[in-house]
Coordinates of C-alpha atoms in Angstrom, one line a residue:
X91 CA 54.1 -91.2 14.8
X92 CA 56.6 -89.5 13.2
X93 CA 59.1 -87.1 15.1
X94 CA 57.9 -83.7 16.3
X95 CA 58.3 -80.7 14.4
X96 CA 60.3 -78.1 16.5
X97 CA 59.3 -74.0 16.6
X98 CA 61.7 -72.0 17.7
X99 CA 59.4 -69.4 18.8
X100 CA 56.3 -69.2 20.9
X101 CA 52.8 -68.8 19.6
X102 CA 50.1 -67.1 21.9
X103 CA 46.8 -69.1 22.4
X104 CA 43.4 -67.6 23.4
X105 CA 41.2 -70.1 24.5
X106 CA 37.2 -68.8 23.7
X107 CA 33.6 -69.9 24.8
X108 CA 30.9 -73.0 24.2
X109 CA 30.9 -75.3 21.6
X110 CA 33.8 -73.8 20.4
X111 CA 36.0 -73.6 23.4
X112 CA 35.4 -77.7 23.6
X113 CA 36.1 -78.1 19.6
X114 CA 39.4 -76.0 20.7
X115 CA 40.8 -79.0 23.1
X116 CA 40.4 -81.5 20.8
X117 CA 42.0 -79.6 18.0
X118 CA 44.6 -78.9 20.1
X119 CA 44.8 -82.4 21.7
X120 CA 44.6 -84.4 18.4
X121 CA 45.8 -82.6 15.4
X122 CA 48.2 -79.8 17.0
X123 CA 50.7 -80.9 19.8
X124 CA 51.0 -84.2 19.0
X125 CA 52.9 -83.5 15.9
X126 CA 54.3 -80.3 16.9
X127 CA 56.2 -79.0 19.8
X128 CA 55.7 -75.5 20.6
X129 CA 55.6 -73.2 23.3
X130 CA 52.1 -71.6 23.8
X131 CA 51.7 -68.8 26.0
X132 CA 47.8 -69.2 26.8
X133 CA 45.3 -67.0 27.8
X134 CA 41.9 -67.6 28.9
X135 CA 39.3 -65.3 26.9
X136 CA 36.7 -67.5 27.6
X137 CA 34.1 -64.7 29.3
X138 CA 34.3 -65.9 33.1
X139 CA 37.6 -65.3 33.3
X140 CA 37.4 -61.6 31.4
X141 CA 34.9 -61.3 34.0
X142 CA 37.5 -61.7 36.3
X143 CA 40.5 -59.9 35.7
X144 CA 38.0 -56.8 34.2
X145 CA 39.2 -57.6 31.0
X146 CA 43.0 -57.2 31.6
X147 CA 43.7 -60.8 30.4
X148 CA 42.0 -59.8 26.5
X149 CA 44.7 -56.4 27.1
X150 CA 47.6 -59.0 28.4
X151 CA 47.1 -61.4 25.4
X152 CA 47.5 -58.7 22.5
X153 CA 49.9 -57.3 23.9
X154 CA 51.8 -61.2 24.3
X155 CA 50.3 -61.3 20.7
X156 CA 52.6 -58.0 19.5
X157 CA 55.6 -59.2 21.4
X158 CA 55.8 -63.1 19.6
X159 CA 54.3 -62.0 16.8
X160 CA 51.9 -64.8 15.9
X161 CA 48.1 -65.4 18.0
X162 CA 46.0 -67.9 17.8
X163 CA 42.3 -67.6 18.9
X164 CA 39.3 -69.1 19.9
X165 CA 36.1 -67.8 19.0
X166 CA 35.0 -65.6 22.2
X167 CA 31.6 -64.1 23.1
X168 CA 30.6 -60.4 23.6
X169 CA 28.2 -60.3 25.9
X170 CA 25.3 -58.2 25.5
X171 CA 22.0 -57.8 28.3
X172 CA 21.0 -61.1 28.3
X173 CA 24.7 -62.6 28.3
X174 CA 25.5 -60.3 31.1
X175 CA 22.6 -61.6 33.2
X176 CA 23.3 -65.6 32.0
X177 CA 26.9 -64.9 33.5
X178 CA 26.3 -62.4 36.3
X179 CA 29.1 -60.4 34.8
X180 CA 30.4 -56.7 36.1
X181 CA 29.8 -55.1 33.1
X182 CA 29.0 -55.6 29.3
X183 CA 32.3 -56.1 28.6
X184 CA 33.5 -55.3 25.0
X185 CA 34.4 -57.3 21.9
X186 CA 37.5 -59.0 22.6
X187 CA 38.3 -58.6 18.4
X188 CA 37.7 -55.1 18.5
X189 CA 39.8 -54.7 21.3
X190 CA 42.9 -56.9 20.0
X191 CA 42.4 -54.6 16.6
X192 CA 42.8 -51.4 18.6
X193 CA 46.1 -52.6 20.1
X194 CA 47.9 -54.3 16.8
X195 CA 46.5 -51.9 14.8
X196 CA 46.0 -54.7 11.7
X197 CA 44.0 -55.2 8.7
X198 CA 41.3 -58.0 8.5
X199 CA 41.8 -60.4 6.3
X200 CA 38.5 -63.3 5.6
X201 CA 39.1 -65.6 3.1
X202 CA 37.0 -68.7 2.0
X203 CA 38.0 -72.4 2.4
X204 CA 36.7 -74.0 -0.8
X205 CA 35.5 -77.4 -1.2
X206 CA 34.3 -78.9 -4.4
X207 CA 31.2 -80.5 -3.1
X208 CA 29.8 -77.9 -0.8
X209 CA 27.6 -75.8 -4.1
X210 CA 28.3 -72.4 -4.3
X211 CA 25.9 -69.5 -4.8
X212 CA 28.1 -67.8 -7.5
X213 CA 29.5 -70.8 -9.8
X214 CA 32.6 -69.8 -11.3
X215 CA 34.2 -69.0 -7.8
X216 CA 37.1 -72.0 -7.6
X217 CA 39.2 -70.4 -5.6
X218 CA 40.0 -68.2 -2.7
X219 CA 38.9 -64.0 -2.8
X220 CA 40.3 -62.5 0.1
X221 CA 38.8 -59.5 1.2
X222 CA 40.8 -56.9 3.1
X223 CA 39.0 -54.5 5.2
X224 CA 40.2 -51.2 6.2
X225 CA 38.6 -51.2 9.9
X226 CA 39.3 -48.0 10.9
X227 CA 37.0 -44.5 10.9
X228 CA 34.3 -43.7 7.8
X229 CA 30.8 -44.3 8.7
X230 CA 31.3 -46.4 12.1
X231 CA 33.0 -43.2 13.7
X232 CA 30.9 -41.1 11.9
X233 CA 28.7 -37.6 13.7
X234 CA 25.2 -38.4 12.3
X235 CA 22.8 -36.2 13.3
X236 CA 19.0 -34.9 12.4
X237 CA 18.3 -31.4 11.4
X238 CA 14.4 -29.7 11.6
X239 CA 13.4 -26.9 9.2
X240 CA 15.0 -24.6 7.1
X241 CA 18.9 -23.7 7.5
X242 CA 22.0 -23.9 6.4
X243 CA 24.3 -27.3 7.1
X244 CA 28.2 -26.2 6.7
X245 CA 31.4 -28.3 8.5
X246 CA 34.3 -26.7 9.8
X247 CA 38.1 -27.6 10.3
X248 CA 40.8 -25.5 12.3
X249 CA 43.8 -25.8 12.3
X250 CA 46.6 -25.7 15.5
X251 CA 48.2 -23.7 13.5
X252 CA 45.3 -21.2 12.9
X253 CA 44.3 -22.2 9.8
X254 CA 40.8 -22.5 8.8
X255 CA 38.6 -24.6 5.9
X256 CA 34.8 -23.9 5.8
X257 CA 32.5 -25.3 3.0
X258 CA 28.8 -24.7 2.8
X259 CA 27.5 -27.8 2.2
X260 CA 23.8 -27.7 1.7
X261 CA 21.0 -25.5 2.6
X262 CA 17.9 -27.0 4.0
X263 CA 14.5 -26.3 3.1
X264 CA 12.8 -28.9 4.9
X265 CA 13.5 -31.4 7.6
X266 CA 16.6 -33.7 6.9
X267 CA 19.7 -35.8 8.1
X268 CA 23.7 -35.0 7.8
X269 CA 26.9 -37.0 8.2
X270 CA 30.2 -36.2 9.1
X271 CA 33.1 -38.8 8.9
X272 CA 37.0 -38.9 8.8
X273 CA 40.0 -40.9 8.4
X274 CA 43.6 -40.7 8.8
X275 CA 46.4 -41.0 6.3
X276 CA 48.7 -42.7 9.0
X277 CA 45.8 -45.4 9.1
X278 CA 45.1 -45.5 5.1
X279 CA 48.8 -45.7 4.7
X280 CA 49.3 -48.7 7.7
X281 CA 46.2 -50.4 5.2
X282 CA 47.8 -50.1 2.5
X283 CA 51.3 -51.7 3.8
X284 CA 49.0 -54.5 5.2
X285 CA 47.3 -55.2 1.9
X286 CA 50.6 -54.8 -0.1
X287 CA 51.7 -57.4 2.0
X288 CA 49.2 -59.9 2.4
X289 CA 49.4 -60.0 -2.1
X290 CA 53.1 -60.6 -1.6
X291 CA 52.7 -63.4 1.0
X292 CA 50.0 -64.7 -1.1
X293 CA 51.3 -64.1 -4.5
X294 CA 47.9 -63.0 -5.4
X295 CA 47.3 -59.6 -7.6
X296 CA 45.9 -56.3 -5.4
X297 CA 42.7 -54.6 -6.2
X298 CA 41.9 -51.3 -4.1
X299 CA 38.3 -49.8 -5.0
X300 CA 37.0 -46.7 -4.3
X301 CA 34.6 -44.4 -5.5
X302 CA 36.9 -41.4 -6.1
X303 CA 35.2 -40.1 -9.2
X304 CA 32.6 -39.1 -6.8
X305 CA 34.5 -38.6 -3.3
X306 CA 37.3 -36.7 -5.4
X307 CA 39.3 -35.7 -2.2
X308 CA 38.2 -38.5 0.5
X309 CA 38.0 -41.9 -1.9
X310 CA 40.6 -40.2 -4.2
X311 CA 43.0 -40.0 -0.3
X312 CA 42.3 -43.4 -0.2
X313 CA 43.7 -43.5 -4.3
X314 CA 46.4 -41.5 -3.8
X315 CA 47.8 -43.1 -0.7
X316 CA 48.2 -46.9 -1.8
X317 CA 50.1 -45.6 -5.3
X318 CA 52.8 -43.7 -3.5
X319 CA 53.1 -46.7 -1.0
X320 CA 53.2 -48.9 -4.2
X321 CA 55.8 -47.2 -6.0
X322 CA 57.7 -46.0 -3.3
X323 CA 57.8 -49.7 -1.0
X324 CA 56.2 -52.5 -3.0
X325 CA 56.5 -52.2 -6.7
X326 CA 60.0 -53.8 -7.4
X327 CA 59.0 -56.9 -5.2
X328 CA 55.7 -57.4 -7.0
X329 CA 57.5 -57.0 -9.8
X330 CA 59.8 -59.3 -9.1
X331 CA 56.8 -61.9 -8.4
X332 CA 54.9 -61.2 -10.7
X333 CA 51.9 -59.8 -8.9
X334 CA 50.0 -56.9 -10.2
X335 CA 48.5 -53.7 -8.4
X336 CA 45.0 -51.9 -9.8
X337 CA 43.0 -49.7 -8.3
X338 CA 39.1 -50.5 -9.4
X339 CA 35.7 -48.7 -9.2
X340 CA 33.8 -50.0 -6.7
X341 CA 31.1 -50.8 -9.1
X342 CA 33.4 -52.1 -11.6
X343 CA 35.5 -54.1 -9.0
X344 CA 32.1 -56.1 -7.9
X345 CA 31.0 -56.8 -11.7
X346 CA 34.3 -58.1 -12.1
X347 CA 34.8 -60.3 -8.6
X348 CA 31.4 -61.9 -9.6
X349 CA 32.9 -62.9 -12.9
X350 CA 36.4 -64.1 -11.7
X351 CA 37.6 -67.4 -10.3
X352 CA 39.6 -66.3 -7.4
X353 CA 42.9 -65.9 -6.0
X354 CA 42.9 -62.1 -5.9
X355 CA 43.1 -60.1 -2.6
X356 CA 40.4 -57.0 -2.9
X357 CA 41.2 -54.3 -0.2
X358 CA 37.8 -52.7 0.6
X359 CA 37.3 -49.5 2.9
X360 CA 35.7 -50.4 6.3
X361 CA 31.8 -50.1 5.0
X362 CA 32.3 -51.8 1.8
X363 CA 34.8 -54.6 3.5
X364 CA 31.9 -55.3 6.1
X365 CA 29.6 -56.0 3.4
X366 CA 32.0 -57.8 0.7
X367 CA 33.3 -59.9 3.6
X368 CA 29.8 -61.5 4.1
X369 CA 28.6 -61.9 0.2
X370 CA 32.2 -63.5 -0.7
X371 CA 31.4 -66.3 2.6
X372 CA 27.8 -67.0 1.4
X373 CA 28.4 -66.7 -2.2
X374 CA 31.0 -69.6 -1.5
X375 CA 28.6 -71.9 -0.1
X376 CA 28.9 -71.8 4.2
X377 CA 29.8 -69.0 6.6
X378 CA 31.3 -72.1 8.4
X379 CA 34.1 -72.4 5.7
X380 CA 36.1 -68.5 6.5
X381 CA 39.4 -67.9 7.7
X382 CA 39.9 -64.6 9.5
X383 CA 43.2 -63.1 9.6
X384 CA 44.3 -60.1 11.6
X385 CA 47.8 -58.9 10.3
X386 CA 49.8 -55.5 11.0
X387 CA 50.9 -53.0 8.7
X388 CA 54.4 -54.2 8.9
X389 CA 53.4 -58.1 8.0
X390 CA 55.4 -59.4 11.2
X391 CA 52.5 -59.6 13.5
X392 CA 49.4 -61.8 12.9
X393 CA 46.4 -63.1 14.5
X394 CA 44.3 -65.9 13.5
X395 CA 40.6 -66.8 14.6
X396 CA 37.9 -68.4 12.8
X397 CA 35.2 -66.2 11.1
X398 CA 32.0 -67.3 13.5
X399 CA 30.8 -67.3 16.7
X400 CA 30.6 -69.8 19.9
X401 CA 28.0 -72.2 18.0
X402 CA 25.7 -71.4 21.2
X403 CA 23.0 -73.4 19.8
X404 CA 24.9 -76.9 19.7
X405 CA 26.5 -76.3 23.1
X406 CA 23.1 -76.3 24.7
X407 CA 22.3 -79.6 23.1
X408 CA 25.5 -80.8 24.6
X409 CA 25.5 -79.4 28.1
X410 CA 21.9 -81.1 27.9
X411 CA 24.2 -84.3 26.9
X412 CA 23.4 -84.9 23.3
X413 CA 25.6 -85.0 20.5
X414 CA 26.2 -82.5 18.3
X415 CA 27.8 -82.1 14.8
X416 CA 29.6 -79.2 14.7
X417 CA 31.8 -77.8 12.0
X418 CA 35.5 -77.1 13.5
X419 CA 37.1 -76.8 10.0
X420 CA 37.4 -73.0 10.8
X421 CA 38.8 -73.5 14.1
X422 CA 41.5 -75.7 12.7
X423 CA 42.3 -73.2 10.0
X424 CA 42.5 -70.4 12.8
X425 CA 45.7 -73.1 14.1
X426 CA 47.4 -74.0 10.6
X427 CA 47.4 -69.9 9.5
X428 CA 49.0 -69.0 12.4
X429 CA 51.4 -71.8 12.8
X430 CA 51.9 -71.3 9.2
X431 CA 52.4 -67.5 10.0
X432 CA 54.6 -68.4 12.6
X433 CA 57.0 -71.2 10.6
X434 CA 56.9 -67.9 7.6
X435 CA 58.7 -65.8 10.3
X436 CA 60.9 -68.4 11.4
X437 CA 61.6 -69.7 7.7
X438 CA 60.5 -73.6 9.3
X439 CA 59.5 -75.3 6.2
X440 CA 58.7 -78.6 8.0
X441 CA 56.5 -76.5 10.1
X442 CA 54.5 -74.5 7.0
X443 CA 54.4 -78.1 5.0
X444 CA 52.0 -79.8 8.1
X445 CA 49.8 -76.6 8.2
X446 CA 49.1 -77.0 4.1
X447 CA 48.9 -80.8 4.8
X448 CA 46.2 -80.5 7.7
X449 CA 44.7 -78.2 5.9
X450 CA 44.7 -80.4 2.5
X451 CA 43.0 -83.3 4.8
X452 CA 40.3 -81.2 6.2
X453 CA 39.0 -80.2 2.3
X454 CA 39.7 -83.9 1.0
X455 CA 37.9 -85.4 4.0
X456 CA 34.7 -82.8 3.2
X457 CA 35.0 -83.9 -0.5
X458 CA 35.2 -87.6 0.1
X459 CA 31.7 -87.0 2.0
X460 CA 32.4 -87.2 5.4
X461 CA 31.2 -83.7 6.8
X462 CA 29.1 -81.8 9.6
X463 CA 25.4 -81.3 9.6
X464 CA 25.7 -77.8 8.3
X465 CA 27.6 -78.8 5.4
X466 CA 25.7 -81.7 4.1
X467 CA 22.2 -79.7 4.2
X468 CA 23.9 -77.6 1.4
X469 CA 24.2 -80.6 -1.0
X470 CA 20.5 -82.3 0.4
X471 CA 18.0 -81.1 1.8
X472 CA 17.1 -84.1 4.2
X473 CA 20.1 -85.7 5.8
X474 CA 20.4 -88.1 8.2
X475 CA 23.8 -89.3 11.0
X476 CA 25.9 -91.8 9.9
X477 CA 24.9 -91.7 6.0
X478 CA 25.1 -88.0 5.3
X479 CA 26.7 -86.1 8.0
X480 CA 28.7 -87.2 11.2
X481 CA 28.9 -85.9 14.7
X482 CA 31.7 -83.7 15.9
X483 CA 34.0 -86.1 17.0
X484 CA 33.2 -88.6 14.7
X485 CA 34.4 -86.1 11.7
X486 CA 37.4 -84.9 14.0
X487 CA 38.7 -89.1 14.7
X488 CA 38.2 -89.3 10.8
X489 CA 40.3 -86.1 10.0
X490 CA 43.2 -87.5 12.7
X491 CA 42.9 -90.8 10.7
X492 CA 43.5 -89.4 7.5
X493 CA 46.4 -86.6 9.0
X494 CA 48.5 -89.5 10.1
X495 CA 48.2 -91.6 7.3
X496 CA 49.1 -88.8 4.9
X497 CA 52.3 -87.8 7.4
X498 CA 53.6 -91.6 7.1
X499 CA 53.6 -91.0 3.0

């Protein structure tokens, strides 16, 4: 075993639900601590325990997550009625993801893992797209509302200061529907720094797309905003790297992401990043295979979580005591981006060099044909254990096999 790799700093741990919760341990246990000694401040988010302490700890462990700087997390449930029955819990408790959002204030980051073998849905795709969504405001804190028979629809701003904009917007000559929705320049601009950011880190070009021939004022905001924070912040470091800044047409940015390769970071507004998000993890082949990546608009605070749920399905068949072949590669990309994060921040080479190298034995391992279920019913369509897939811990003993032989290179 070769000697530990020291981090200066701590790294905060949420620990999550189900199938996942149990994939978490042995991640930990096999392929984490013993090669690298860190401090982890943990918290439980498992939903028992949120139950608890009324939801303090999910409050407690992003704010831990803003003092150190880097979390690492578990995927959690949020419960709705029939989880809050199953669990006899106080109250339907929130999203723990939405809640950690709302104190960092970050930018979502998803991001494919690519392996060869596992066929995509849009060919030329090779490498990474990471999408950047702006989840703040637009439609999902929009006022949508009905209107019946004739009349006139207008929307309204005062001003502290006494100032007042009216516009007419349409009259009615009929039944209809209307929508109001808002942002904030302090939260395009905090997107903007986060995007900016996440292309530096990456060394990856920045697309922003909008629809501001249309939306002149809103989408053109939106315009407007990242090219002052580009040329007043960014633009002699990108420069400098080489990395290039456009903003795109939405239209034109999704005929040209379908025709690209990769490696380009697209910052989408919160409706079109919900969708993108999704068609970028499924045109890659497996919703399994996404990193998620929650990162502040100053780039010194990040939290890391794999892109799925609590795999409720398999963890039935295992509480009923059969095996199950669950994919953790997600889960053990939620530990190397943060560690990875965390060695960027503490400029710990050794420490960044095992997350690419756990990483690297997780897509070689896929490739050489030893996967889970869900991955090998995207080459075949009948599979069977032991010649096409492998059981959980079977594919998690063969990735610690091949981590410690390519350590003692």
């Amino acid at each position: 075993m070769p000697e530990k790799i020291k981090v200066a700093n701590p790294v905060v741990e949420l620990d999550g639900d189900e199938m996942t919760r149990i994939i978490w341990k042995f991640i930990k246990d096999k392929l984490i601590l013993p090669y690298i000694d860190v401090d982890l401040k943990y918290y439980d988010l498992g939903i028992e325990y949120r139950d608890e302490t009324n939801d303090q700890v999910t409050i407690d462990a992003a704010n831990a997550i803003r003092q150190y700087g880097v979390g690492i997390k578990c995927a959690t449930i949020t419960p709705d009625e029939a989880r809050v029955k199953e669990f006899n819990l106080k109250q339907m408790w929130k999203s723990p993801n939405g809640t950690i959002r709302n104190i960092l204030d970050g930018t979502v980051f998803r991001e494919p893992i690519v392996c060869e073998n596992v066929p995509r849905l849009v060919p030329n795709w090779t490498a990474p797209i990471c999408i950047g969504r702006h989840a703040f405001g637009d439609q999902y804190r929009a006022t949508d509302f009905l209107t019946k028979g004739k009349g006139k629809l207008t929307i309204k701003f005062e001003g502290e200061d006494g100032n007042v904009i009216e516009h007419e917007v349409y009259n009615f000559k009929g039944d209809g529907v209307a929508l109001a929705m808002y942002n904030t320049d302090e939260s395009i601009r905090g997107f903007a720094r986060a995007c900016f950011n996440q292309a530096i880190m990456k060394e990856w070009p920045l697309y922003l797309s909008t629809k501001n021939t249309i939306l002149k004022k809103y989408d053109g905001r939106f315009k407007d905003i990242f090219e002052e924070v580009y040329e007043n912040e960014f633009k002699e470091k990108m420069e400098e790297l080489d990395v290039v800044y456009e903003h795109r047409l939405i239209d034109d940015m999704v005929a040209s992401a379908l025709k690209w390769h990769g490696n380009f970071v697209w910052a989408c507004k919160n409706y079109d990043g919900d969708v993108q998000s999704d068609t970028v993890a499924q045109g890659f082949g497996s919703l399994g295979l996404m990193t998620s990546t929650l990162v502040t608009p100053d780039g010194k605070t990040m939290e890391a979580e794999a892109a799925h749920g609590t795999v409720t399905r398999h963890y039935r068949e295992h509480q009923k005591g059969k095996p199950t072949s669950t994919n953790p590669i997600a889960s053990i990309f939620a530990w190397t981006r943060g560690l990875e994060f965390r060695g960027k921040l503490d400029n710990n080479q050794p420490l960044i060099d095992f997350c690419h190298a756990l990483e690297e034995v997780c897509i070689a391992t896929v490739e050489s044909g030893k996967m889970t279920k869900d991955l090998a019913i995207t080459i075949k369509a009948k599979v069977e254990h032991g010649k096409d897939y492998l059981y959980t811990e079977e594919f998690l003993d063969e990735l610690d096999k091949a981590l410690q032989q390519k350590l003692e290179k």
